[in-house]
PDB file of C-alpha atoms in Angstrom:
ATOM      1  CA  MET A   1      35.857 -21.468  13.014  1.00  0.00           C
ATOM      2  CA  ALA A   2      32.973 -21.528  15.492  1.00  0.00           C
ATOM      3  CA  THR A   3      33.284 -23.963  18.378  1.00  0.00           C
ATOM      4  CA  PRO A   4      30.432 -26.028  19.906  1.00  0.00           C
ATOM      5  CA  GLU A   5      30.462 -23.531  22.779  1.00  0.00           C
ATOM      6  CA  ASP A   6      29.891 -20.680  20.317  1.00  0.00           C
ATOM      7  CA  PHE A   7      26.867 -22.499  18.914  1.00  0.00           C
ATOM      8  CA  THR A   8      25.476 -22.936  22.423  1.00  0.00           C
ATOM      9  CA  ARG A   9      25.956 -19.254  23.245  1.00  0.00           C
ATOM     10  CA  ILE A  10      24.282 -17.914  20.114  1.00  0.00           C
ATOM     11  CA  GLY A  11      21.438 -20.444  20.039  1.00  0.00           C
ATOM     12  CA  ASN A  12      19.188 -19.873  17.023  1.00  0.00           C
ATOM     13  CA  TYR A  13      21.723 -17.426  15.583  1.00  0.00           C
ATOM     14  CA  ALA A  14      23.941 -20.470  14.872  1.00  0.00           C
ATOM     15  CA  HIS A  15      22.133 -20.567  11.516  1.00  0.00           C
ATOM     16  CA  MET A  16      24.912 -18.292  10.288  1.00  0.00           C
ATOM     17  CA  HIS A  17      27.321 -21.241  10.428  1.00  0.00           C
ATOM     18  CA  SER A  18      25.029 -23.572   8.475  1.00  0.00           C
ATOM     19  CA  PRO A  19      25.460 -24.168   4.732  1.00  0.00           C
ATOM     20  CA  ASN A  20      23.705 -21.428   2.772  1.00  0.00           C
ATOM     21  CA  PRO A  21      20.853 -23.050   0.796  1.00  0.00           C
ATOM     22  CA  SER A  22      20.304 -19.943  -1.394  1.00  0.00           C
ATOM     23  CA  ILE A  23      16.544 -20.474  -1.661  1.00  0.00           C
ATOM     24  CA  ASN A  24      14.776 -17.872  -3.791  1.00  0.00           C
ATOM     25  CA  ARG A  25      11.502 -17.710  -1.883  1.00  0.00           C
ATOM     26  CA  SER A  26       9.962 -15.300  -4.386  1.00  0.00           C
ATOM     27  CA  LEU A  27       9.159 -18.428  -6.397  1.00  0.00           C
ATOM     28  CA  ALA A  28       7.606 -20.280  -3.435  1.00  0.00           C
ATOM     29  CA  THR A  29       3.974 -20.699  -2.346  1.00  0.00           C
ATOM     30  CA  ARG A  30       2.267 -21.314   0.990  1.00  0.00           C
ATOM     31  CA  THR A  31       2.617 -24.886   2.218  1.00  0.00           C
ATOM     32  CA  VAL A  32       1.455 -24.488   5.860  1.00  0.00           C
ATOM     33  CA  PRO A  33      -1.096 -22.130   7.458  1.00  0.00           C
ATOM     34  CA  LEU A  34       0.263 -19.025   9.181  1.00  0.00           C
ATOM     35  CA  SER A  35      -1.413 -19.521  12.562  1.00  0.00           C
ATOM     36  CA  VAL A  36       0.299 -17.220  15.084  1.00  0.00           C
ATOM     37  CA  LEU A  37       1.465 -13.613  14.796  1.00  0.00           C
ATOM     38  CA  CYS A  38       3.661 -12.705  17.753  1.00  0.00           C
ATOM     39  CA  LEU A  39       3.975  -8.973  17.123  1.00  0.00           C
ATOM     40  CA  GLY A  40       5.888  -7.644  20.142  1.00  0.00           C
ATOM     41  CA  TYR A  41       8.994  -5.509  19.743  1.00  0.00           C
ATOM     42  CA  SER A  42      12.496  -6.892  19.603  1.00  0.00           C
ATOM     43  CA  ARG A  43      14.084  -7.240  23.069  1.00  0.00           C
ATOM     44  CA  THR A  44      10.766  -8.289  24.645  1.00  0.00           C
ATOM     45  CA  GLY A  45      11.507 -12.020  24.633  1.00  0.00           C
ATOM     46  CA  THR A  46      11.181 -12.727  20.919  1.00  0.00           C
ATOM     47  CA  LEU A  47      13.808 -15.491  21.027  1.00  0.00           C
ATOM     48  CA  THR A  48      12.008 -17.060  23.982  1.00  0.00           C
ATOM     49  CA  MET A  49       8.754 -16.927  22.015  1.00  0.00           C
ATOM     50  CA  HIS A  50      10.488 -18.475  19.008  1.00  0.00           C
ATOM     51  CA  HIS A  51      11.585 -21.341  21.249  1.00  0.00           C
ATOM     52  CA  ALA A  52       8.097 -21.651  22.764  1.00  0.00           C
ATOM     53  CA  LEU A  53       6.334 -21.681  19.387  1.00  0.00           C
ATOM     54  CA  THR A  54       8.775 -24.291  18.128  1.00  0.00           C
ATOM     55  CA  THR A  55       8.070 -26.451  21.183  1.00  0.00           C
ATOM     56  CA  LEU A  56       4.331 -26.133  20.525  1.00  0.00           C
ATOM     57  CA  GLY A  57       4.842 -27.632  17.080  1.00  0.00           C
ATOM     58  CA  TYR A  58       4.374 -24.657  14.768  1.00  0.00           C
ATOM     59  CA  PRO A  59       6.409 -25.207  11.580  1.00  0.00           C
ATOM     60  CA  SER A  60       9.544 -23.067  11.160  1.00  0.00           C
ATOM     61  CA  PRO A  61       8.649 -20.066  13.391  1.00  0.00           C
ATOM     62  CA  TYR A  62      10.217 -16.987  11.798  1.00  0.00           C
ATOM     63  CA  HIS A  63      12.526 -14.696  13.788  1.00  0.00           C
ATOM     64  CA  PHE A  64      15.209 -12.292  12.574  1.00  0.00           C
ATOM     65  CA  SER A  65      17.738 -15.079  13.117  1.00  0.00           C
ATOM     66  CA  SER A  66      15.842 -17.158  10.521  1.00  0.00           C
ATOM     67  CA  ILE A  67      17.290 -14.882   7.838  1.00  0.00           C
ATOM     68  CA  LEU A  68      20.724 -16.272   8.683  1.00  0.00           C
ATOM     69  CA  ALA A  69      19.588 -19.692   7.476  1.00  0.00           C
ATOM     70  CA  ASN A  70      18.815 -18.243   4.046  1.00  0.00           C
ATOM     71  CA  PRO A  71      20.328 -14.779   3.503  1.00  0.00           C
ATOM     72  CA  LEU A  72      18.503 -14.401   0.182  1.00  0.00           C
ATOM     73  CA  ASP A  73      15.420 -13.623   2.302  1.00  0.00           C
ATOM     74  CA  SER A  74      17.104 -10.276   2.975  1.00  0.00           C
ATOM     75  CA  ASP A  75      16.516  -9.149  -0.603  1.00  0.00           C
ATOM     76  CA  GLN A  76      12.768  -9.624  -0.271  1.00  0.00           C
ATOM     77  CA  TRP A  77      12.642  -8.023   3.166  1.00  0.00           C
ATOM     78  CA  MET A  78      14.568  -4.993   1.909  1.00  0.00           C
ATOM     79  CA  ALA A  79      12.161  -4.633  -1.015  1.00  0.00           C
ATOM     80  CA  ALA A  80       9.205  -4.742   1.403  1.00  0.00           C
ATOM     81  CA  LEU A  81      10.800  -2.316   3.872  1.00  0.00           C
ATOM     82  CA  ASN A  82      11.720   0.146   1.125  1.00  0.00           C
ATOM     83  CA  ALA A  83       8.206  -0.032  -0.313  1.00  0.00           C
ATOM     84  CA  LYS A  84       6.392   0.517   2.989  1.00  0.00           C
ATOM     85  CA  TYR A  85       8.695   2.992   4.674  1.00  0.00           C
ATOM     86  CA  ASN A  86      10.457   4.772   1.787  1.00  0.00           C
ATOM     87  CA  GLY A  87       7.808   4.652  -0.952  1.00  0.00           C
ATOM     88  CA  LEU A  88      10.117   2.714  -3.273  1.00  0.00           C
ATOM     89  CA  GLY A  89       8.438  -0.003  -5.314  1.00  0.00           C
ATOM     90  CA  PRO A  90       5.141  -1.859  -4.959  1.00  0.00           C
ATOM     91  CA  LEU A  91       3.767  -2.589  -1.502  1.00  0.00           C
ATOM     92  CA  PRO A  92       3.980  -6.236  -0.394  1.00  0.00           C
ATOM     93  CA  THR A  93       0.882  -8.299  -1.155  1.00  0.00           C
ATOM     94  CA  LYS A  94      -0.491 -11.505   0.340  1.00  0.00           C
ATOM     95  CA  LYS A  95       1.161 -13.354  -2.523  1.00  0.00           C
ATOM     96  CA  PHE A  96       4.472 -11.804  -1.448  1.00  0.00           C
ATOM     97  CA  PHE A  97       4.111 -13.001   2.156  1.00  0.00           C
ATOM     98  CA  ASP A  98       2.787 -16.406   1.078  1.00  0.00           C
ATOM     99  CA  ALA A  99       6.018 -16.821  -0.858  1.00  0.00           C
ATOM    100  CA  LEU A 100       8.446 -15.417   1.705  1.00  0.00           C
ATOM    101  CA  LEU A 101       6.716 -16.987   4.725  1.00  0.00           C
ATOM    102  CA  GLY A 102       4.955 -19.893   3.029  1.00  0.00           C
ATOM    103  CA  HIS A 103       6.846 -22.507   5.049  1.00  0.00           C
ATOM    104  CA  VAL A 104       6.171 -20.668   8.325  1.00  0.00           C
ATOM    105  CA  GLY A 105       3.444 -21.418  10.879  1.00  0.00           C
ATOM    106  CA  ALA A 106       4.227 -18.553  13.281  1.00  0.00           C
ATOM    107  CA  VAL A 107       6.224 -15.325  13.333  1.00  0.00           C
ATOM    108  CA  THR A 108       7.983 -13.293  16.002  1.00  0.00           C
ATOM    109  CA  ASP A 109      10.482 -10.394  16.099  1.00  0.00           C
ATOM    110  CA  ALA A 110      11.547  -8.034  13.292  1.00  0.00           C
ATOM    111  CA  PRO A 111      11.118  -7.719  10.354  1.00  0.00           C
ATOM    112  CA  CYS A 112       7.714  -9.428  10.720  1.00  0.00           C
ATOM    113  CA  ASN A 113       6.476  -7.142  13.501  1.00  0.00           C
ATOM    114  CA  LEU A 114       7.078  -4.125  11.266  1.00  0.00           C
ATOM    115  CA  PHE A 115       4.371  -5.477   8.956  1.00  0.00           C
ATOM    116  CA  ALA A 116       1.832  -6.015  11.729  1.00  0.00           C
ATOM    117  CA  ALA A 117      -1.018  -4.249   9.907  1.00  0.00           C
ATOM    118  CA  GLU A 118      -0.448  -6.219   6.719  1.00  0.00           C
ATOM    119  CA  LEU A 119      -0.177  -9.611   8.409  1.00  0.00           C
ATOM    120  CA  VAL A 120      -3.196  -9.037  10.675  1.00  0.00           C
ATOM    121  CA  ALA A 121      -5.335  -8.088   7.664  1.00  0.00           C
ATOM    122  CA  MET A 122      -4.020 -10.726   5.249  1.00  0.00           C
ATOM    123  CA  TYR A 123      -4.240 -13.659   7.684  1.00  0.00           C
ATOM    124  CA  PRO A 124      -7.539 -13.135   9.531  1.00  0.00           C
ATOM    125  CA  ASP A 125      -7.484 -16.643  11.022  1.00  0.00           C
ATOM    126  CA  ALA A 126      -4.082 -16.138  12.652  1.00  0.00           C
ATOM    127  CA  LYS A 127      -4.118 -15.470  16.394  1.00  0.00           C
ATOM    128  CA  VAL A 128      -2.111 -12.508  17.684  1.00  0.00           C
ATOM    129  CA  VAL A 129       0.148 -12.662  20.734  1.00  0.00           C
ATOM    130  CA  LEU A 130       1.532  -9.407  22.110  1.00  0.00           C
ATOM    131  CA  VAL A 131       4.418  -9.710  24.552  1.00  0.00           C
ATOM    132  CA  GLU A 132       5.234  -6.417  26.226  1.00  0.00           C
ATOM    133  CA  ARG A 133       8.011  -5.545  28.633  1.00  0.00           C
ATOM    134  CA  GLU A 134       8.041  -2.810  31.248  1.00  0.00           C
ATOM    135  CA  ILE A 135       9.286   0.125  29.213  1.00  0.00           C
ATOM    136  CA  GLU A 136      12.258   1.195  31.368  1.00  0.00           C
ATOM    137  CA  SER A 137      13.582  -2.383  31.373  1.00  0.00           C
ATOM    138  CA  TRP A 138      13.010  -2.659  27.619  1.00  0.00           C
ATOM    139  CA  GLU A 139      14.724   0.670  26.969  1.00  0.00           C
ATOM    140  CA  ARG A 140      17.877  -0.411  28.838  1.00  0.00           C
ATOM    141  CA  SER A 141      17.997  -3.654  26.891  1.00  0.00           C
ATOM    142  CA  TRP A 142      17.309  -1.927  23.589  1.00  0.00           C
ATOM    143  CA  ALA A 143      20.040   0.668  24.256  1.00  0.00           C
ATOM    144  CA  ALA A 144      22.577  -2.126  24.746  1.00  0.00           C
ATOM    145  CA  PHE A 145      21.444  -3.701  21.468  1.00  0.00           C
ATOM    146  CA  ALA A 146      21.668  -0.358  19.646  1.00  0.00           C
ATOM    147  CA  GLU A 147      25.307   0.026  20.722  1.00  0.00           C
ATOM    148  CA  SER A 148      26.122  -2.901  18.446  1.00  0.00           C
ATOM    149  CA  ALA A 149      23.451  -2.354  15.788  1.00  0.00           C
ATOM    150  CA  TYR A 150      24.666   1.196  15.094  1.00  0.00           C
ATOM    151  CA  ASP A 151      28.366   0.244  15.143  1.00  0.00           C
ATOM    152  CA  PRO A 152      29.879   2.190  12.189  1.00  0.00           C
ATOM    153  CA  VAL A 153      32.321  -0.623  11.434  1.00  0.00           C
ATOM    154  CA  LEU A 154      29.618  -3.082  10.349  1.00  0.00           C
ATOM    155  CA  PRO A 155      28.515  -1.167   7.206  1.00  0.00           C
ATOM    156  CA  LEU A 156      32.166  -0.817   6.172  1.00  0.00           C
ATOM    157  CA  LEU A 157      32.736  -4.563   6.487  1.00  0.00           C
ATOM    158  CA  ALA A 158      29.427  -5.212   4.724  1.00  0.00           C
ATOM    159  CA  ARG A 159      30.673  -3.447   1.598  1.00  0.00           C
ATOM    160  CA  LEU A 160      33.571  -5.887   1.428  1.00  0.00           C
ATOM    161  CA  ASP A 161      31.306  -8.933   1.762  1.00  0.00           C
ATOM    162  CA  PRO A 162      28.103  -7.919  -0.056  1.00  0.00           C
ATOM    163  CA  GLU A 163      26.802 -11.430  -0.713  1.00  0.00           C
ATOM    164  CA  TRP A 164      26.511 -12.472   2.931  1.00  0.00           C
ATOM    165  CA  LEU A 165      27.387  -9.808   5.507  1.00  0.00           C
ATOM    166  CA  GLY A 166      26.083  -7.043   3.243  1.00  0.00           C
ATOM    167  CA  ARG A 167      22.656  -8.644   3.091  1.00  0.00           C
ATOM    168  CA  ILE A 168      22.416  -9.303   6.836  1.00  0.00           C
ATOM    169  CA  VAL A 169      23.644  -5.844   7.852  1.00  0.00           C
ATOM    170  CA  SER A 170      21.345  -4.078   5.395  1.00  0.00           C
ATOM    171  CA  VAL A 171      18.143  -5.662   6.666  1.00  0.00           C
ATOM    172  CA  GLY A 172      19.348  -5.492  10.283  1.00  0.00           C
ATOM    173  CA  ARG A 173      20.149  -1.795  10.044  1.00  0.00           C
ATOM    174  CA  ALA A 174      16.868  -1.031   8.253  1.00  0.00           C
ATOM    175  CA  THR A 175      14.688  -2.845  10.808  1.00  0.00           C
ATOM    176  CA  THR A 176      16.562  -1.240  13.706  1.00  0.00           C
ATOM    177  CA  GLN A 177      16.137   2.260  12.283  1.00  0.00           C
ATOM    178  CA  VAL A 178      12.394   1.795  11.781  1.00  0.00           C
ATOM    179  CA  SER A 179      11.966   0.226  15.232  1.00  0.00           C
ATOM    180  CA  ALA A 180      13.880   3.150  16.740  1.00  0.00           C
ATOM    181  CA  GLY A 181      11.525   5.724  15.250  1.00  0.00           C
ATOM    182  CA  PHE A 182      13.325   6.139  11.926  1.00  0.00           C
ATOM    183  CA  ALA A 183      16.571   6.921  13.690  1.00  0.00           C
ATOM    184  CA  GLY A 184      19.621   7.123  11.456  1.00  0.00           C
ATOM    185  CA  THR A 185      22.063   7.406  14.335  1.00  0.00           C
ATOM    186  CA  LYS A 186      22.514   5.977  17.814  1.00  0.00           C
ATOM    187  CA  ALA A 187      21.861   9.424  19.311  1.00  0.00           C
ATOM    188  CA  GLN A 188      18.559   9.718  17.461  1.00  0.00           C
ATOM    189  CA  ALA A 189      17.601   6.205  18.564  1.00  0.00           C
ATOM    190  CA  LYS A 190      18.014   7.184  22.219  1.00  0.00           C
ATOM    191  CA  VAL A 191      15.538  10.028  21.749  1.00  0.00           C
ATOM    192  CA  ARG A 192      12.959   8.331  19.524  1.00  0.00           C
ATOM    193  CA  SER A 193      12.828   4.668  20.535  1.00  0.00           C
ATOM    194  CA  ARG A 194      10.479   4.973  23.516  1.00  0.00           C
ATOM    195  CA  GLY A 195       7.851   6.793  21.460  1.00  0.00           C
ATOM    196  CA  ALA A 196       8.123   4.275  18.614  1.00  0.00           C
ATOM    197  CA  TYR A 197       7.702   1.417  21.086  1.00  0.00           C
ATOM    198  CA  ARG A 198       4.558   2.887  22.598  1.00  0.00           C
ATOM    199  CA  ARG A 199       3.033   3.703  19.187  1.00  0.00           C
ATOM    200  CA  HIS A 200       3.604   0.160  17.981  1.00  0.00           C
ATOM    201  CA  TYR A 201       1.790  -1.416  20.922  1.00  0.00           C
ATOM    202  CA  ALA A 202      -1.080   1.046  20.708  1.00  0.00           C
ATOM    203  CA  GLU A 203      -1.497   0.368  16.985  1.00  0.00           C
ATOM    204  CA  VAL A 204      -1.512  -3.410  17.410  1.00  0.00           C
ATOM    205  CA  ARG A 205      -4.112  -3.223  20.179  1.00  0.00           C
ATOM    206  CA  GLU A 206      -6.283  -0.982  18.037  1.00  0.00           C
ATOM    207  CA  MET A 207      -6.095  -3.072  14.873  1.00  0.00           C
ATOM    208  CA  VAL A 208      -6.693  -6.559  16.338  1.00  0.00           C
ATOM    209  CA  PRO A 209     -10.345  -7.517  16.890  1.00  0.00           C
ATOM    210  CA  GLU A 210     -11.482  -8.508  20.375  1.00  0.00           C
ATOM    211  CA  GLY A 211     -10.921 -12.173  21.152  1.00  0.00           C
ATOM    212  CA  ARG A 212      -8.111 -12.510  18.634  1.00  0.00           C
ATOM    213  CA  LEU A 213      -5.420 -10.916  20.828  1.00  0.00           C
ATOM    214  CA  LEU A 214      -3.550 -12.323  23.823  1.00  0.00           C
ATOM    215  CA  GLU A 215      -1.577  -9.863  25.969  1.00  0.00           C
ATOM    216  CA  PHE A 216       1.083 -12.171  27.337  1.00  0.00           C
ATOM    217  CA  ARG A 217       3.893 -11.875  29.883  1.00  0.00           C
ATOM    218  CA  LEU A 218       6.673 -14.447  29.685  1.00  0.00           C
ATOM    219  CA  GLY A 219       6.505 -15.086  33.429  1.00  0.00           C
ATOM    220  CA  GLU A 220       2.952 -16.424  33.042  1.00  0.00           C
ATOM    221  CA  GLY A 221       4.290 -19.652  31.574  1.00  0.00           C
ATOM    222  CA  TRP A 222       2.546 -22.136  29.307  1.00  0.00           C
ATOM    223  CA  GLY A 223      -0.967 -21.904  30.774  1.00  0.00           C
ATOM    224  CA  PRO A 224      -2.504 -18.777  29.217  1.00  0.00           C
ATOM    225  CA  LEU A 225      -0.532 -19.150  25.963  1.00  0.00           C
ATOM    226  CA  CYS A 226      -1.628 -22.751  25.369  1.00  0.00           C
ATOM    227  CA  ALA A 227      -5.216 -21.997  26.358  1.00  0.00           C
ATOM    228  CA  PHE A 228      -5.342 -19.135  23.844  1.00  0.00           C
ATOM    229  CA  LEU A 229      -3.728 -21.141  21.043  1.00  0.00           C
ATOM    230  CA  GLY A 230      -5.667 -24.317  21.752  1.00  0.00           C
ATOM    231  CA  ARG A 231      -2.540 -26.393  22.410  1.00  0.00           C
ATOM    232  CA  GLU A 232      -1.776 -28.851  25.170  1.00  0.00           C
ATOM    233  CA  VAL A 233       0.693 -27.702  27.805  1.00  0.00           C
ATOM    234  CA  PRO A 234       4.080 -29.296  27.018  1.00  0.00           C
ATOM    235  CA  ASP A 235       5.774 -31.486  29.604  1.00  0.00           C
ATOM    236  CA  VAL A 236       8.821 -29.173  29.681  1.00  0.00           C
ATOM    237  CA  PRO A 237       9.501 -25.876  31.468  1.00  0.00           C
ATOM    238  CA  PHE A 238       8.617 -22.682  29.647  1.00  0.00           C
ATOM    239  CA  PRO A 239      11.790 -21.574  27.831  1.00  0.00           C
ATOM    240  CA  HIS A 240      13.946 -18.666  28.870  1.00  0.00           C
ATOM    241  CA  GLU A 241      16.483 -17.298  26.402  1.00  0.00           C
ATOM    242  CA  ASN A 242      19.096 -14.806  27.601  1.00  0.00           C
ATOM    243  CA  GLU A 243      18.626 -12.419  24.695  1.00  0.00           C
ATOM    244  CA  LYS A 244      21.273  -9.992  25.917  1.00  0.00           C
ATOM    245  CA  GLU A 245      23.979 -12.665  25.797  1.00  0.00           C
ATOM    246  CA  ARG A 246      22.608 -14.178  22.567  1.00  0.00           C
ATOM    247  CA  ASN A 247      22.675 -10.808  20.808  1.00  0.00           C
ATOM    248  CA  LYS A 248      26.108  -9.915  22.146  1.00  0.00           C
ATOM    249  CA  GLN A 249      27.586 -13.163  20.875  1.00  0.00           C
ATOM    250  CA  PHE A 250      25.651 -12.807  17.617  1.00  0.00           C
ATOM    251  CA  PHE A 251      27.389  -9.544  16.757  1.00  0.00           C
ATOM    252  CA  VAL A 252      30.776 -11.080  17.645  1.00  0.00           C
ATOM    253  CA  GLU A 253      30.133 -14.077  15.392  1.00  0.00           C
ATOM    254  CA  LEU A 254      28.703 -11.853  12.666  1.00  0.00           C
ATOM    255  CA  GLY A 255      31.928  -9.848  12.565  1.00  0.00           C
ATOM    256  CA  ARG A 256      34.087 -12.969  12.652  1.00  0.00           C
ATOM    257  CA  LYS A 257      32.296 -14.649   9.771  1.00  0.00           C
ATOM    258  CA  GLY A 258      32.265 -11.405   7.802  1.00  0.00           C
ATOM    259  CA  MET A 259      36.033 -11.067   8.218  1.00  0.00           C
ATOM    260  CA  ARG A 260      36.557 -14.678   7.131  1.00  0.00           C
ATOM    261  CA  ASN A 261      34.460 -14.048   4.041  1.00  0.00           C
ATOM    262  CA  ILE A 262      36.385 -10.857   3.264  1.00  0.00           C
ATOM    263  CA  LEU A 263      39.716 -12.677   3.529  1.00  0.00           C
ATOM    264  CA  ARG A 264      38.400 -15.506   1.355  1.00  0.00           C
ATOM    265  CA  ASN A 265      37.162 -13.001  -1.240  1.00  0.00           C
ATOM    266  CA  ALA A 266      40.546 -11.280  -1.229  1.00  0.00           C
ATOM    267  CA  MET A 267      42.323 -14.585  -1.805  1.00  0.00           C
ATOM    268  CA  VAL A 268      40.030 -15.367  -4.737  1.00  0.00           C
ATOM    269  CA  VAL A 269      40.778 -11.968  -6.289  1.00  0.00           C
ATOM    270  CA  LEU A 270      44.508 -12.503  -5.828  1.00  0.00           C
ATOM    271  CA  MET A 271      44.269 -15.897  -7.498  1.00  0.00           C
ATOM    272  CA  ILE A 272      42.234 -14.558 -10.410  1.00  0.00           C
ATOM    273  CA  VAL A 273      44.466 -11.531 -10.939  1.00  0.00           C
ATOM    274  CA  GLY A 274      47.799 -12.801  -9.678  1.00  0.00           C
ATOM    275  CA  VAL A 275      48.112 -16.059 -11.599  1.00  0.00           C
ATOM    276  CA  PRO A 276      47.605 -14.544 -15.094  1.00  0.00           C
ATOM    277  CA  VAL A 277      49.833 -11.571 -14.243  1.00  0.00           C
ATOM    278  CA  GLY A 278      52.539 -13.887 -12.941  1.00  0.00           C
ATOM    279  CA  ALA A 279      52.270 -16.098 -16.005  1.00  0.00           C
ATOM    280  CA  CYS A 280      52.602 -13.094 -18.317  1.00  0.00           C
ATOM    281  CA  TYR A 281      55.605 -11.869 -16.345  1.00  0.00           C
ATOM    282  CA  TRP A 282      57.458 -15.144 -16.582  1.00  0.00           C
ATOM    283  CA  ALA A 283      56.504 -15.540 -20.236  1.00  0.00           C
ATOM    284  CA  TYR A 284      57.923 -12.092 -20.913  1.00  0.00           C
ATOM    285  CA  ARG A 285      61.095 -12.916 -18.919  1.00  0.00           C
ATOM    286  CA  GLY A 286      61.506 -16.053 -20.939  1.00  0.00           C
TER     287      GLY A 286
END
């Protein structure tokens, strides 16, 4: 069982230890305006931006960790990813995003950033924030993340816990592969990631009209961000999330919870199969 210290270390990823509400968002509609699209790559301060957007009062900012609060979101994200990147099924529409992200006032991180073109076009009133990191620094951080994301053990465990771990691993692996230049292996990711990173930033800059885009560095603090978004500067320091530590602990907790689920599933199977078999055996003996 996770301790309070574990919750502190994994921050927003602590959603994985919350009760699963099992909300089918395909039946939902938009309830709040989608006002901010933070479209930078993972490992560029997306957790920090999630914290900042929350502090500024945007409802339910969406980050990859948000999926942990409702793993059923994974099914819709996988359908969208397969449609856009594998040509499988209909492409996501505005109605699709209004359902999946209808409760959300801002987005950051994957999978949302992988649908930058769609979100920019479908929500023309949303302002775009692009946080970029010096590429060598980003590449070192991304390589450390890929060590865990491409761990061959995770897909094996996911098959034994398809309802929870299977969903999380599937969408996590898919977003990582796309972000790494459609890399199916860790070795491919090392070769392709830098090019994918640069293409993404060039495409966002090209697609966003002048005046709608803020190029933002986390070290600049609240000033330029609040001025661009039209929000008052909060009376708290600009947040700083240690994403390396958060992600490291996330993968540890992900494996732990997956193993607990697998053991629980095994016990259920033993109860379902073992009790009738045992009863038949003793009835036969009698």
